[in-house]
Amino acid sequence: MNIAEKIKFYREGMGYKKAELARQLEISPAMITYYEQGKRQPSLKIVTLIAEIIKVPLEYFFIEKEYTCQIASRSMGKISKEEKKEVADFQLIVDNFLNVAGSNKVDLAYTGPKEYLEHEISDQAIGSIKISLGLPEILDYESLSEALWRHWKIPIFHIPFKSQQLSGITIKRDNTYIIFINKGHTLERNFFSLAHELGHVLMHLKDDDCIISRLSSRHPLEKQASNFARRFIVPTVFLHEKLQNDLPAINRENIQALAKSFNVSYACMVYNLEKMKLITYTNPISKSDELINMHYEEIWKYQDFPVIYLMCVFHAWYKGEISISKAALYFFSDLQSTSEYFRLIKNAIANNNEEKLQYGSDT
Amino acid sequence: MVLILDCTVLINCIDKCLSVDLIDSLIAYPFELHIVETVNKEYLYGLNHYPKKANASRYHKHVPSHIKVIDESNFPFDNVAKLSNLHAGEFMSAIYKLKMPGEYIICTDDKAVHLTMQRQFSFKCLWTSDLLVLLYQHVPSFINNTEVVSLFEEMKNNGFIGFDSNKINLNSTYNFNNFF
């Protein structure tokens, strides 16, 4: 493809209309048509601006390889503009991550099982999955997140999403899976979302693609992933045992206590009890009064990125492979803050201070 | 001779060096100082978003009277793929240098720009610390070695965004012929 064809390909792929792109570029829509038909040669400035607006890395306009820009093809319903932009940002992060991981020789290839693709996962299989992840039967968000990276090389980005209705996004690229979890939701919700995204990784994401997960989606794949998630984080046998021995009555206090013992949200526990036919959604106690969407700041902090991503970007910059402004772009931050953060990492490395490295200043 | 400055240099030269305005020092020499429009926008963005970190009064004092902003709207994109590891201001500055060979020098503290320009195009770039050396060498009466060292120390103490600063020998002779 030449530049003209690529402009059209990426514009359409990212869901931009000519008029909208033209408005942002402050040129006429006819000019976009000329560019796309090859009748006018766009300047570098224009190509750079187009790349920034439609969120496709500039180099993809000039190299043979095509940028994977499918937007959540399997998600349910129409994707809003806001969600598209969110996914495009995450696609950029994945692209950047693969770039810097490659230059640092960090292998991000998924090492988990593939036999569950396009299959239901039984309770027994869930047990095997937990064993291969080195996890106990009852776990929490932190332990699952750590195990997914350590054992299967799935990095988790725990960042506040712009779109509050999205709970998680999983992107697959070249045998690498990267999960994004909405930090704006409660940690209990995040726990379920992470298990839900794991369900997508194991059962649904076969080709390079992206799945977005919304709250209360009714899409069959979403239902399947949620069904996996609820059994993964609340093992049915353990729940049965607890109900029989400790908390036989189903009332609001007991549901809260159960939710707490499994580190899950009230809604998740109701979901499990409903599946066990111990409660119906018409029952008033099934209604949760917990906050689903907290009012949160959408500002991304350095510690929201996995340490492996921080270190890969840092090393690429340190070796002079990427510019400081590009490194700042990788963190969706400004040049000065990134410089200051890198200096902190340098000091942490010099002092061999792991704690500083992971939870350093986010100025 | 034209020095193409990037955002890092502006930050170092204008913001980080509190006692002496390096741009003021530079304009005493037969240098023209240029920045591309993207760098200008980056700096203005920084001024608006991080007013405590950037020095608005110094910047506005110099642009456009002493620092010329270059319109980059028609830059060519012949070597763009080779510069794909650079971004925004650094990227446009590198394009500008490629467009204007000869007595145009990119002054940057970005290691990626130095490596790319050297490896891909055999052009050397100038570090901010080298600028200090130049100031010292060309008009010794204007700034002496002690002042160079103290300026350099001051920049470092104020968050100098540079590389290999410990390896720069301020007493060394800087050979301008390397650039041509």
Coordinates of C-alpha atoms in Angstrom, one line a residue:
Chain A
M1 CA 0.0 0.0 0.0
N2 CA 1.2 3.5 -0.7
I3 CA 0.6 6.5 1.6
A4 CA -2.6 7.5 0.0
E5 CA -4.1 4.0 0.4
K6 CA -2.8 3.8 4.0
I7 CA -4.4 7.0 5.0
K8 CA -7.8 5.7 3.8
F9 CA -7.2 2.2 5.3
Y10 CA -6.3 3.5 8.7
R11 CA -8.9 6.3 8.7
E12 CA -11.6 3.8 8.0
G13 CA -10.2 1.2 10.3
M14 CA -10.3 3.6 13.2
G15 CA -13.8 4.7 12.3
Y16 CA -13.1 8.3 11.3
K17 CA -15.3 10.0 8.7
K18 CA -13.6 12.2 6.2
A19 CA -15.4 15.3 7.5
E20 CA -14.4 14.6 11.0
L21 CA -10.8 14.1 10.2
A22 CA -10.8 17.2 7.9
R23 CA -12.3 19.3 10.7
Q24 CA -9.5 18.3 13.1
L25 CA -6.9 18.9 10.5
E26 CA -8.5 22.2 9.7
I27 CA -8.6 21.4 6.0
S28 CA -11.5 20.6 3.7
P29 CA -13.0 17.1 3.4
A30 CA -12.2 17.3 -0.4
M31 CA -8.6 17.5 0.5
I32 CA -8.8 14.3 2.4
T33 CA -10.3 12.7 -0.7
Y34 CA -7.4 14.1 -2.8
Y35 CA -4.9 12.6 -0.4
E36 CA -6.6 9.2 -0.4
Q37 CA -6.8 9.1 -4.1
G38 CA -3.2 10.1 -4.5
K39 CA -4.1 13.3 -6.4
R40 CA -2.4 15.5 -3.8
Q41 CA 0.8 14.6 -1.9
P42 CA 0.2 15.3 1.9
S43 CA 3.1 17.0 3.7
L44 CA 4.9 15.3 6.5
K45 CA 3.1 17.6 8.9
I46 CA -0.3 16.5 7.7
V47 CA 0.7 12.8 7.8
T48 CA 2.0 13.3 11.4
L49 CA -1.2 15.0 12.4
I50 CA -3.3 12.3 10.8
A51 CA -1.3 9.7 12.7
E52 CA -1.8 11.5 16.0
I53 CA -5.5 12.0 15.4
I54 CA -6.4 8.5 14.4
K55 CA -3.9 7.0 16.8
V56 CA -1.8 5.0 14.4
P57 CA 2.0 5.2 15.0
L58 CA 3.5 7.4 12.3
E59 CA 6.0 4.7 11.0
Y60 CA 3.1 2.5 9.9
F61 CA 2.4 5.0 7.1
F62 CA 5.9 4.4 5.7
I63 CA 6.7 0.7 6.3
E64 CA 5.4 -2.4 4.7
K65 CA 3.9 -3.9 7.9
E66 CA 0.3 -3.0 8.6
Y67 CA -0.9 -1.7 11.9
T68 CA -3.5 -4.0 13.6
C69 CA -6.4 -1.7 14.2
Q70 CA -9.4 -3.9 14.4
I71 CA -11.6 -2.4 17.0
A72 CA -13.2 -4.9 19.3
S73 CA -14.8 -6.9 16.6
R74 CA -16.4 -9.3 18.9
S75 CA -17.9 -6.9 21.4
M76 CA -21.6 -6.5 21.8
G77 CA -23.5 -3.6 20.2
K78 CA -22.3 -0.4 18.8
I79 CA -19.1 0.9 20.1
S80 CA -19.2 4.5 21.1
K81 CA -16.7 7.1 19.9
E82 CA -15.3 7.4 23.4
E83 CA -14.7 3.6 23.6
K84 CA -13.0 3.6 20.2
K85 CA -10.6 6.2 21.4
E86 CA -10.0 4.3 24.6
V87 CA -9.2 1.1 22.6
A88 CA -7.0 3.1 20.2
D89 CA -4.9 4.3 23.2
F90 CA -4.5 0.8 24.4
Q91 CA -3.6 -0.4 21.0
L92 CA -0.9 2.2 21.0
I93 CA 0.4 1.0 24.4
V94 CA 0.5 -2.6 23.1
D95 CA 2.4 -1.5 20.0
N96 CA 4.9 0.5 22.1
F97 CA 5.3 -2.4 24.5
L98 CA 6.1 -4.8 21.7
N99 CA 8.6 -2.3 20.3
V100 CA 10.5 -1.8 23.5
A101 CA 10.2 -5.4 24.7
G102 CA 11.7 -6.5 21.3
S103 CA 14.6 -4.1 21.6
N104 CA 15.3 -5.3 25.2
K105 CA 14.9 -8.9 24.1
V106 CA 12.1 -9.4 26.6
D107 CA 9.9 -12.3 25.5
L108 CA 6.2 -11.4 25.8
A109 CA 5.0 -14.6 24.1
Y110 CA 2.0 -16.2 25.9
T111 CA 3.0 -19.4 27.6
G112 CA -0.4 -20.5 29.0
P113 CA -2.7 -23.3 27.7
K114 CA -4.4 -23.1 24.3
E115 CA -6.6 -26.2 24.5
Y116 CA -9.6 -24.3 25.9
L117 CA -10.0 -22.2 22.8
E118 CA -13.6 -22.3 21.6
H119 CA -14.5 -24.7 24.4
E120 CA -16.4 -24.4 27.7
I121 CA -14.1 -24.7 30.8
S122 CA -15.3 -27.2 33.4
D123 CA -14.8 -26.8 37.2
Q124 CA -12.1 -29.6 37.0
A125 CA -10.3 -27.7 34.3
I126 CA -10.4 -24.5 36.5
G127 CA -8.6 -26.5 39.2
S128 CA -5.9 -27.5 36.7
I129 CA -5.6 -23.9 35.5
K130 CA -5.1 -22.7 39.1
I131 CA -2.4 -25.3 39.7
S132 CA -0.5 -24.3 36.6
L133 CA -0.7 -20.7 37.8
G134 CA 0.5 -21.8 41.2
L135 CA -2.6 -20.3 42.8
P136 CA -4.7 -21.4 45.8
E137 CA -8.4 -22.1 45.5
I138 CA -9.3 -18.8 47.1
L139 CA -7.4 -15.9 45.8
D140 CA -7.5 -12.1 45.2
Y141 CA -6.8 -9.6 42.5
E142 CA -3.1 -9.1 43.4
S143 CA -2.2 -12.8 43.4
L144 CA -4.0 -13.5 40.2
S145 CA -2.4 -10.5 38.5
E146 CA 1.0 -11.5 39.6
A147 CA 0.5 -15.2 38.6
L148 CA -0.7 -14.3 35.1
W149 CA 2.5 -12.4 34.4
R150 CA 4.9 -14.7 36.2
H151 CA 3.6 -18.0 34.8
W152 CA 1.9 -17.1 31.5
K153 CA 3.5 -13.8 30.6
I154 CA 0.3 -11.9 30.5
P155 CA 1.0 -8.2 31.6
I156 CA -1.8 -6.4 33.4
F157 CA -2.3 -2.7 33.0
H158 CA -4.4 -1.5 36.0
I159 CA -5.3 2.0 34.8
P160 CA -8.4 4.3 35.1
F161 CA -10.4 4.1 31.9
K162 CA -12.0 7.2 30.4
S163 CA -15.2 5.2 29.7
Q164 CA -16.7 4.2 33.0
Q165 CA -18.9 1.5 31.5
L166 CA -15.8 -0.5 30.4
S167 CA -14.4 -2.9 33.0
G168 CA -11.7 -4.6 31.0
I169 CA -10.1 -4.9 27.5
T170 CA -7.9 -7.7 26.3
I171 CA -5.7 -7.3 23.2
K172 CA -3.9 -10.1 21.4
R173 CA -1.1 -9.4 19.1
D174 CA 1.5 -11.8 17.7
N175 CA 0.9 -14.5 20.4
T176 CA 1.1 -11.8 23.1
Y177 CA -2.0 -11.1 25.3
I178 CA -2.2 -7.9 27.2
I179 CA -5.0 -7.1 29.7
F180 CA -6.3 -3.7 30.7
I181 CA -8.4 -3.4 33.8
N182 CA -10.4 -0.3 34.8
K183 CA -8.8 0.9 38.0
G184 CA -11.7 3.3 38.5
H185 CA -13.9 0.4 39.6
T186 CA -13.6 -1.2 43.0
L187 CA -10.9 -3.8 43.6
E188 CA -13.5 -6.5 44.0
R189 CA -14.9 -5.6 40.7
N190 CA -11.4 -5.6 39.2
F191 CA -10.9 -9.1 40.5
F192 CA -13.9 -10.3 38.7
S193 CA -13.0 -8.3 35.6
L194 CA -9.5 -9.9 35.5
A195 CA -10.9 -13.4 35.8
H196 CA -13.4 -12.5 33.1
E197 CA -10.6 -11.3 30.8
L198 CA -8.7 -14.5 31.6
G199 CA -11.8 -16.3 30.3
H200 CA -11.5 -14.4 27.0
V201 CA -7.8 -15.2 26.7
L202 CA -8.4 -18.9 27.3
M203 CA -11.6 -19.4 25.3
H204 CA -12.1 -16.6 22.8
L205 CA -9.1 -14.7 21.5
K206 CA -7.7 -17.0 18.8
D207 CA -6.5 -14.4 16.2
D208 CA -5.0 -11.0 16.6
D209 CA -7.9 -9.1 17.9
C210 CA -9.3 -7.1 20.8
I211 CA -12.3 -7.8 23.1
I212 CA -13.8 -5.1 25.2
S213 CA -15.9 -6.0 28.3
R214 CA -18.7 -3.7 29.4
L215 CA -20.6 -3.8 32.6
S216 CA -23.8 -6.0 32.3
S217 CA -23.1 -7.1 28.7
R218 CA -25.4 -9.8 27.4
H219 CA -23.3 -10.9 24.5
P220 CA -22.9 -14.8 24.5
L221 CA -19.1 -14.5 24.7
E222 CA -19.4 -12.1 27.6
K223 CA -21.8 -14.4 29.4
Q224 CA -19.4 -17.3 28.8
A225 CA -16.4 -15.4 30.2
S226 CA -18.5 -14.2 33.2
N227 CA -19.6 -17.7 33.9
F228 CA -16.0 -18.8 33.9
A229 CA -14.9 -15.9 36.1
R230 CA -17.5 -16.5 38.8
R231 CA -16.5 -20.2 39.1
F232 CA -12.8 -19.3 38.9
I233 CA -12.9 -16.8 41.8
V234 CA -15.7 -18.4 43.8
P235 CA -15.2 -22.2 43.6
T236 CA -18.7 -23.8 43.8
V237 CA -17.5 -26.5 46.2
F238 CA -16.2 -24.0 48.7
L239 CA -19.3 -21.9 48.4
H240 CA -21.5 -24.9 49.1
E241 CA -19.4 -25.8 52.1
K242 CA -19.6 -22.3 53.5
L243 CA -23.3 -22.1 53.0
Q244 CA -23.9 -25.5 54.7
N245 CA -21.5 -25.0 57.7
D246 CA -21.3 -21.3 58.4
L247 CA -24.0 -19.2 56.8
P248 CA -27.1 -21.2 56.0
A249 CA -29.5 -18.3 55.7
I250 CA -29.5 -16.2 52.6
N251 CA -29.8 -12.6 53.8
R252 CA -28.0 -9.4 53.0
E253 CA -25.5 -9.6 55.9
N254 CA -24.6 -13.2 55.0
I255 CA -24.1 -12.4 51.3
Q256 CA -21.8 -9.5 52.3
A257 CA -19.8 -11.8 54.6
L258 CA -19.6 -14.4 51.8
A259 CA -18.5 -11.8 49.3
K260 CA -15.8 -10.6 51.7
S261 CA -14.5 -14.1 52.4
F262 CA -14.0 -14.7 48.6
N263 CA -12.6 -11.1 48.0
V264 CA -15.4 -10.4 45.5
S265 CA -18.2 -7.8 45.2
Y266 CA -21.7 -8.2 46.5
A267 CA -23.0 -8.4 42.9
C268 CA -20.6 -11.2 42.1
M269 CA -21.8 -13.2 45.1
V270 CA -25.4 -12.7 44.1
Y271 CA -24.5 -13.8 40.6
N272 CA -23.1 -17.1 42.0
L273 CA -26.0 -17.7 44.3
E274 CA -28.4 -17.0 41.5
K275 CA -26.6 -19.6 39.3
M276 CA -26.9 -22.1 42.2
K277 CA -30.7 -21.2 42.3
L278 CA -30.5 -20.0 45.9
I279 CA -31.7 -16.6 45.0
T280 CA -33.5 -14.8 42.2
Y281 CA -32.9 -11.4 40.7
T282 CA -36.5 -10.5 41.7
N283 CA -35.5 -10.8 45.3
P284 CA -34.9 -7.3 46.8
I285 CA -31.7 -8.5 48.6
S286 CA -30.2 -9.3 45.2
K287 CA -30.0 -5.6 44.5
S288 CA -26.6 -4.3 45.4
D289 CA -26.1 -0.8 46.9
E290 CA -22.3 -0.9 46.2
L291 CA -20.8 1.7 44.0
I292 CA -20.0 0.3 40.6
N293 CA -18.4 3.4 39.1
M294 CA -16.6 5.5 41.6
H295 CA -15.9 9.1 40.7
Y296 CA -12.3 8.8 39.8
E297 CA -9.5 10.8 38.2
E298 CA -8.7 9.6 34.7
I299 CA -5.0 10.6 35.1
W300 CA -2.6 7.8 34.5
K301 CA 0.2 7.4 36.9
Y302 CA 3.5 5.6 36.3
Q303 CA 2.8 3.0 38.8
D304 CA -0.4 2.0 36.9
F305 CA 1.8 0.5 34.3
P306 CA 3.3 -3.0 34.9
V307 CA 6.9 -2.8 36.1
I308 CA 8.1 -4.8 33.1
Y309 CA 6.6 -2.0 30.8
L310 CA 8.3 0.7 32.9
M311 CA 11.6 -1.1 32.7
C312 CA 11.5 -1.8 29.0
V313 CA 10.7 1.8 28.2
F314 CA 13.4 3.0 30.6
H315 CA 16.0 0.7 29.1
A316 CA 15.1 1.6 25.5
W317 CA 15.5 5.3 26.4
Y318 CA 18.7 4.6 28.4
K319 CA 20.3 2.8 25.5
G320 CA 19.3 5.7 23.2
E321 CA 16.9 3.7 21.2
I322 CA 13.9 6.0 21.7
S323 CA 13.8 9.7 22.4
I324 CA 12.8 11.1 25.8
S325 CA 9.7 12.6 24.2
K326 CA 8.8 9.3 22.7
A327 CA 9.3 7.6 26.1
A328 CA 7.0 10.3 27.6
L329 CA 4.4 9.5 24.9
Y330 CA 4.7 5.8 25.9
F331 CA 3.5 6.9 29.4
F332 CA 0.9 9.4 28.1
S333 CA 2.8 11.9 30.1
D334 CA 5.0 15.0 29.6
L335 CA 8.7 15.1 28.9
Q336 CA 9.7 16.7 32.2
S337 CA 7.7 14.3 34.5
T338 CA 9.1 11.3 32.5
S339 CA 12.7 12.6 32.8
E340 CA 12.2 13.1 36.6
Y341 CA 10.7 9.6 36.9
F342 CA 13.5 8.1 34.9
R343 CA 16.0 9.8 37.2
L344 CA 14.2 8.2 40.1
I345 CA 14.5 4.8 38.4
K346 CA 18.2 5.4 37.8
N347 CA 18.7 6.3 41.5
A348 CA 16.7 3.3 42.5
I349 CA 18.8 1.0 40.4
A350 CA 22.0 2.6 41.7
N351 CA 20.7 2.1 45.3
N352 CA 19.2 -1.3 44.4
N353 CA 16.0 -0.1 45.9
E354 CA 13.2 -2.2 44.5
E355 CA 10.5 -0.5 46.5
K356 CA 11.3 2.9 45.0
L357 CA 11.5 1.4 41.5
Q358 CA 8.0 0.1 41.7
Y359 CA 6.2 2.8 43.6
G360 CA 8.2 5.9 42.9
S361 CA 7.0 9.4 42.6
D362 CA 4.3 10.2 40.0
T363 CA 5.1 13.8 39.7
Chain B
M1 CA 25.6 29.0 11.6
V2 CA 22.2 27.7 12.7
L3 CA 21.6 25.8 15.9
I4 CA 18.3 23.9 15.8
L5 CA 17.2 23.6 19.4
D6 CA 14.8 21.0 20.7
C7 CA 12.5 21.1 23.7
T8 CA 15.0 19.5 26.0
V9 CA 17.5 22.1 25.2
L10 CA 15.0 24.9 25.8
I11 CA 14.2 23.4 29.1
N12 CA 17.8 23.0 30.1
C13 CA 19.0 26.3 28.7
I14 CA 16.0 28.4 29.9
D15 CA 14.5 26.8 32.9
K16 CA 17.3 24.8 34.6
C17 CA 19.9 27.4 34.6
L18 CA 18.6 30.0 37.0
S19 CA 21.5 32.4 37.4
V20 CA 22.4 32.8 33.7
D21 CA 20.1 32.9 30.8
L22 CA 22.0 30.8 28.3
I23 CA 20.0 32.0 25.3
D24 CA 21.1 35.5 26.2
S25 CA 24.7 34.2 26.2
L26 CA 24.2 32.4 22.9
I27 CA 22.8 35.4 21.0
A28 CA 26.0 37.2 21.6
Y29 CA 27.6 34.8 19.1
P30 CA 27.2 34.5 15.4
F31 CA 24.6 31.8 15.8
E32 CA 21.0 31.8 14.6
L33 CA 18.7 29.9 16.9
H34 CA 15.9 28.0 15.3
I35 CA 13.1 25.7 16.6
V36 CA 10.5 23.9 14.6
E37 CA 6.9 24.7 15.1
T38 CA 6.2 21.4 17.0
V39 CA 8.9 22.2 19.5
N40 CA 7.4 25.6 20.0
K41 CA 4.0 24.0 20.6
E42 CA 5.5 21.5 23.0
Y43 CA 7.1 24.2 25.0
L44 CA 3.9 26.3 25.0
Y45 CA 2.0 23.2 26.1
G46 CA 4.4 22.8 28.9
L47 CA 4.0 26.4 29.9
N48 CA 0.2 26.1 30.0
H49 CA 0.1 22.7 31.8
Y50 CA 3.1 22.9 34.0
P51 CA 3.6 26.6 34.8
K52 CA 5.7 25.9 37.8
K53 CA 8.2 23.8 35.8
A54 CA 8.7 26.1 32.8
N55 CA 9.9 29.6 32.6
A56 CA 7.4 31.6 30.6
S57 CA 9.0 35.1 30.9
R58 CA 12.3 33.9 29.7
Y59 CA 10.8 32.0 26.8
H60 CA 8.6 34.8 25.6
K61 CA 11.5 37.2 25.9
H62 CA 13.4 35.2 23.2
V63 CA 10.6 34.0 20.8
P64 CA 10.5 35.2 18.1
S65 CA 13.1 37.9 18.5
H66 CA 16.1 35.6 19.1
I67 CA 14.7 32.2 18.5
K68 CA 13.1 31.8 15.1
V69 CA 10.2 29.4 14.8
I70 CA 10.3 27.4 11.6
D71 CA 7.1 26.6 9.6
E72 CA 7.3 22.8 9.1
S73 CA 4.1 22.4 7.2
N74 CA 5.8 21.4 4.0
F75 CA 8.7 19.3 5.3
P76 CA 9.4 16.3 3.1
F77 CA 9.0 12.7 4.3
D78 CA 11.8 11.0 2.4
N79 CA 13.7 9.6 5.4
V80 CA 10.9 9.3 7.8
A81 CA 11.0 5.5 8.3
K82 CA 14.7 5.8 9.5
L83 CA 13.6 8.4 12.1
S84 CA 10.7 6.3 13.5
N85 CA 12.3 6.0 16.9
L86 CA 12.1 9.7 17.4
H87 CA 8.9 11.6 18.2
A88 CA 7.3 14.9 17.7
G89 CA 9.8 17.8 18.4
E90 CA 12.9 15.6 18.0
F91 CA 11.5 14.0 14.9
M92 CA 10.6 17.3 13.2
S93 CA 14.0 18.8 14.2
A94 CA 15.8 15.9 12.6
I95 CA 13.7 16.3 9.4
Y96 CA 14.6 20.0 9.4
K97 CA 18.3 19.2 9.8
L98 CA 18.1 16.7 6.9
K99 CA 16.3 19.3 4.8
M100 CA 18.9 21.9 5.6
P101 CA 22.3 20.3 5.4
G102 CA 25.5 22.3 5.9
E103 CA 25.8 24.8 8.6
Y104 CA 22.8 23.6 10.5
I105 CA 23.4 21.8 13.8
I106 CA 20.8 20.1 16.0
C107 CA 21.4 20.8 19.6
T108 CA 19.7 18.2 21.7
D109 CA 20.2 16.2 24.8
D110 CA 18.2 13.4 23.4
K111 CA 20.5 10.4 23.0
A112 CA 18.1 8.8 20.4
V113 CA 18.5 11.8 18.2
H114 CA 22.3 11.7 18.5
L115 CA 22.5 8.0 17.7
T116 CA 20.0 8.1 14.8
M117 CA 21.5 11.1 13.1
Q118 CA 25.0 9.7 13.5
R119 CA 24.2 6.1 12.5
Q120 CA 21.7 6.7 9.7
F121 CA 23.0 10.0 8.3
S122 CA 26.5 10.5 9.7
F123 CA 25.5 13.8 11.2
K124 CA 26.8 14.7 14.6
C125 CA 24.6 16.6 17.1
L126 CA 25.5 18.9 19.8
W127 CA 24.9 18.3 23.5
T128 CA 23.9 21.1 25.8
S129 CA 27.0 20.6 27.8
D130 CA 29.0 21.1 24.5
L131 CA 27.2 24.4 24.1
L132 CA 28.7 25.5 27.4
V133 CA 32.1 24.5 26.1
L134 CA 31.6 26.5 22.9
L135 CA 30.6 29.5 25.0
Y136 CA 33.8 29.2 26.8
Q137 CA 36.0 28.6 23.8
H138 CA 34.8 31.2 21.4
V139 CA 34.8 34.3 23.6
P140 CA 36.9 33.5 26.7
S141 CA 36.4 36.9 28.1
F142 CA 32.7 36.4 28.1
I143 CA 32.6 33.2 30.2
N144 CA 35.6 31.5 31.8
N145 CA 36.2 27.9 32.7
T146 CA 35.0 28.3 36.3
E147 CA 31.8 29.8 35.1
V148 CA 31.2 27.0 32.6
V149 CA 31.7 24.4 35.3
S150 CA 29.5 26.2 37.8
L151 CA 26.8 26.7 35.1
F152 CA 27.0 23.0 34.3
E153 CA 26.8 22.1 38.0
E154 CA 23.8 24.4 38.4
M155 CA 22.0 22.8 35.5
K156 CA 22.6 19.4 36.9
N157 CA 21.4 20.5 40.4
N158 CA 18.3 21.9 38.9
G159 CA 17.3 18.7 37.1
F160 CA 19.5 18.7 33.9
I161 CA 17.8 16.4 31.4
G162 CA 20.9 15.1 29.7
F163 CA 23.0 12.1 29.1
D164 CA 26.6 11.1 29.6
S165 CA 27.1 14.3 31.4
N166 CA 29.8 12.8 33.6
K167 CA 31.8 11.9 30.4
I168 CA 31.9 15.4 29.1
N169 CA 35.3 17.0 29.7
L170 CA 34.7 20.7 30.0
N171 CA 38.4 21.4 29.4
S172 CA 38.4 19.5 26.1
T173 CA 38.5 21.4 22.8
Y174 CA 35.4 21.3 20.8
N175 CA 36.1 20.8 17.1
F176 CA 33.4 22.5 15.0
N177 CA 34.7 20.9 11.8
N178 CA 33.2 17.6 13.0
F179 CA 29.8 18.9 11.8
F180 CA 30.6 19.5 8.2

